[in-house]
Tab-separated table of C-alpha atoms in Angstrom:
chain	number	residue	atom	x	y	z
A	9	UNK	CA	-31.050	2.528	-216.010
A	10	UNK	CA	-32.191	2.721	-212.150
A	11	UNK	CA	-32.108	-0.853	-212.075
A	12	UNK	CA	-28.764	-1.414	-213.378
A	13	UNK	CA	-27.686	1.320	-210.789
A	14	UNK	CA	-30.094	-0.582	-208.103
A	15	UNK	CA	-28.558	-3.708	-209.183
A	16	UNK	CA	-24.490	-2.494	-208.943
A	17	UNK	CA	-25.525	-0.567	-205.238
A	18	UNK	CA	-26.724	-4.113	-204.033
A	19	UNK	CA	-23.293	-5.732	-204.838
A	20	UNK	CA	-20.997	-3.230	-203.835
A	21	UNK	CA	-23.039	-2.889	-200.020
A	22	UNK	CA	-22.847	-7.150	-199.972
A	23	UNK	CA	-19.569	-7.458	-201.761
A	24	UNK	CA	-17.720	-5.079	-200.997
A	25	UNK	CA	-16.798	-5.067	-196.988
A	26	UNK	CA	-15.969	-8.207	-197.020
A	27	UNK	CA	-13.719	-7.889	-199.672
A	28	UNK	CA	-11.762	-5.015	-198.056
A	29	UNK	CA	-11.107	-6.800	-194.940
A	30	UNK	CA	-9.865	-10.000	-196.833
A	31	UNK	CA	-7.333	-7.585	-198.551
A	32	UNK	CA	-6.595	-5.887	-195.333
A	33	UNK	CA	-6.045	-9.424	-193.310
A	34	UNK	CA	-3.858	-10.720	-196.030
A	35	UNK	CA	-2.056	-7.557	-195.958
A	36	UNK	CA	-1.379	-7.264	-192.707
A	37	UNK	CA	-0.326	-10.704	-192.212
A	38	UNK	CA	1.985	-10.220	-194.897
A	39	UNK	CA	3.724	-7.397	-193.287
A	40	UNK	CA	3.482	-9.268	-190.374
A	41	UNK	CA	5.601	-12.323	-191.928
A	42	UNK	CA	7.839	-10.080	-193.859
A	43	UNK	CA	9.050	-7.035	-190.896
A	44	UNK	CA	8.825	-10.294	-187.693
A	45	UNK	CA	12.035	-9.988	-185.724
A	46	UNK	CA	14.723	-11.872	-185.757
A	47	UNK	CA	16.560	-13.366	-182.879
A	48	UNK	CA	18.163	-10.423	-181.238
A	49	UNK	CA	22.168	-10.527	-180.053
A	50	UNK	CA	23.018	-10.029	-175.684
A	51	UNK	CA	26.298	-10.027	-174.910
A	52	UNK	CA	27.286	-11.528	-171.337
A	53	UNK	CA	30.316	-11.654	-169.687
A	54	UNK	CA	30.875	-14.420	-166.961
A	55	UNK	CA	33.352	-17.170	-165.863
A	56	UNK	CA	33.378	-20.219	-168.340
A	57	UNK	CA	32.119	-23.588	-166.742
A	58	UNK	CA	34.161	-25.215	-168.852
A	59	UNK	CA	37.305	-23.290	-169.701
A	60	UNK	CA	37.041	-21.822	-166.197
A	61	UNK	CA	38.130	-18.226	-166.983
A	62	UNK	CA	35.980	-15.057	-167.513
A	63	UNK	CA	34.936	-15.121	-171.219
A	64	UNK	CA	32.410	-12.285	-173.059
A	65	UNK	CA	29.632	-14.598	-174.990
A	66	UNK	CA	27.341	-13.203	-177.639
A	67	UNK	CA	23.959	-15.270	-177.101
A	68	UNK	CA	21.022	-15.501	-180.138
A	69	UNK	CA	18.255	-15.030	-178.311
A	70	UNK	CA	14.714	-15.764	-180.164
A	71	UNK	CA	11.772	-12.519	-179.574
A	72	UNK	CA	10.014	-12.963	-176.266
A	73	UNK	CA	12.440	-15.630	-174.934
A	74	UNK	CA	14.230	-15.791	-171.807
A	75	UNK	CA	16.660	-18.386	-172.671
A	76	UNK	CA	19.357	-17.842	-175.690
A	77	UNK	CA	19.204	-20.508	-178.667
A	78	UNK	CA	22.550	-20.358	-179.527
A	79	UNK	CA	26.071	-18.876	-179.401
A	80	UNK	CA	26.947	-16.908	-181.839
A	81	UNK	CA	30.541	-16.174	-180.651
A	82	UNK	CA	33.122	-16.531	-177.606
A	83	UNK	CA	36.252	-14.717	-176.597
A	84	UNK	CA	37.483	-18.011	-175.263
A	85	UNK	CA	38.313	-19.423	-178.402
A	86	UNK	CA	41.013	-17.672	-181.405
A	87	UNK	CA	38.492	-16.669	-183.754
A	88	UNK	CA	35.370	-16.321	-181.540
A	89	UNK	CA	32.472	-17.134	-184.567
A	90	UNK	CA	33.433	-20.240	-184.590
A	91	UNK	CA	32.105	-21.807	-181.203
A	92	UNK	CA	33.502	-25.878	-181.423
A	93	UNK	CA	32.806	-26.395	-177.450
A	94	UNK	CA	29.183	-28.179	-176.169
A	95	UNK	CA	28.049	-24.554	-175.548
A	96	UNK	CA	26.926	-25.488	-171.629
A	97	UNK	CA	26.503	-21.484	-171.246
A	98	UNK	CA	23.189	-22.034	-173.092
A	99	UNK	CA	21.661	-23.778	-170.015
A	100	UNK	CA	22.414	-21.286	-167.095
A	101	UNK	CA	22.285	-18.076	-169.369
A	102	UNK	CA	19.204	-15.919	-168.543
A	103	UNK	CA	18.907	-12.990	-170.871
A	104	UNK	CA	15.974	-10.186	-169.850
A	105	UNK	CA	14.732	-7.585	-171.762
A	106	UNK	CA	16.908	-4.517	-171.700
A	107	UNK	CA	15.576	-0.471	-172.593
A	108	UNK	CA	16.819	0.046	-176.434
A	109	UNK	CA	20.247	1.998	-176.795
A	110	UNK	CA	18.662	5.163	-177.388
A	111	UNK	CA	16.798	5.376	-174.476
A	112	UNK	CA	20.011	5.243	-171.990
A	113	UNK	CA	22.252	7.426	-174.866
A	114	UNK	CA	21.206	10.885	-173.925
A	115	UNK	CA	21.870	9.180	-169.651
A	116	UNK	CA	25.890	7.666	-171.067
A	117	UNK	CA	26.259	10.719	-172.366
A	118	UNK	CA	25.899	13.140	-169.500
A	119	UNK	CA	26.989	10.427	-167.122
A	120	UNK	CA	30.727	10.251	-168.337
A	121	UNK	CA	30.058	8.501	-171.566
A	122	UNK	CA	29.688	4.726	-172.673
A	123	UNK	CA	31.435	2.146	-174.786
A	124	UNK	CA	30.669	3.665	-178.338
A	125	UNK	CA	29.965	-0.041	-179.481
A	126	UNK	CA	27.798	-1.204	-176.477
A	127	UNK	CA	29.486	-4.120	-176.319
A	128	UNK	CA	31.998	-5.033	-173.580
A	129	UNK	CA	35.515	-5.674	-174.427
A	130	UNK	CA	36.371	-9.363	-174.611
A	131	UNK	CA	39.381	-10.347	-171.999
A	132	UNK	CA	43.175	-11.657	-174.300
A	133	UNK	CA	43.215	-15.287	-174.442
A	134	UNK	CA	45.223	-16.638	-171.320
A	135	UNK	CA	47.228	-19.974	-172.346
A	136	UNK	CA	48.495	-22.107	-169.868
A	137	UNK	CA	50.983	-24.680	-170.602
A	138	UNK	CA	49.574	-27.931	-169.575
């Protein structure tokens, strides 16, 4: 009987840590895979190299990055999710990391208020007959 128990104490001590930090690494990296963020939406507003009016741009900008990846839409064009132009924004955009919203709510708030949306409001579409 005190060997058996001998003998089941000696595996548990070897056995055992290990196997609770292989569970916990697996584990955490699953989380880790599972809850990673996604690329995160800035909106700018500035004058369109190409069109050559002021347009409002919603980038996709990866976590950590300083350049966007990708437009995701454009006041300059009728329905602004679909982007058809060679997106030249994407090379003199510079996004930068910005406080979350409810860090500057309770400042909007006593300060006169903010947008309720946070996003700026896109200028009409301005057509010019060629």
């Amino acid at each position: 009987m005190t060997l058996d128990y001998l003998a089941t104490s000696v595996v548990l001590l070897v056995f055992g840590p290990p196997l609770i930090i292989a569970v916990t690494v697996v584990t955490l990296c699953a989380v880790g895979l599972f809850l990673a963020d996604g690329p995160r939406r800035v909106w700018k507003t500035f004058r369109c190299p190409i069109k050559e009016r002021k347009v409002s741009v919603e980038f996709a900008v990866p976590a950590g990055a300083t350049r966007p990846s990708g437009v995701a839409s454009c006041s300059a064009f009728p329905d602004p999710t679909r982007v058809p132009c060679a997106k030249a924004c994407l090379e003199m955009a510079e996004v930068r990391w910005t406080p979350p919203v409810s860090v500057l709510a309770r400042s909007g708030l006593s300060a006169g208020g903010a947008a309720p949306s946070g996003r700026p409001t896109p200028e009409p579409a301005v057509e010019t007959a060629a």
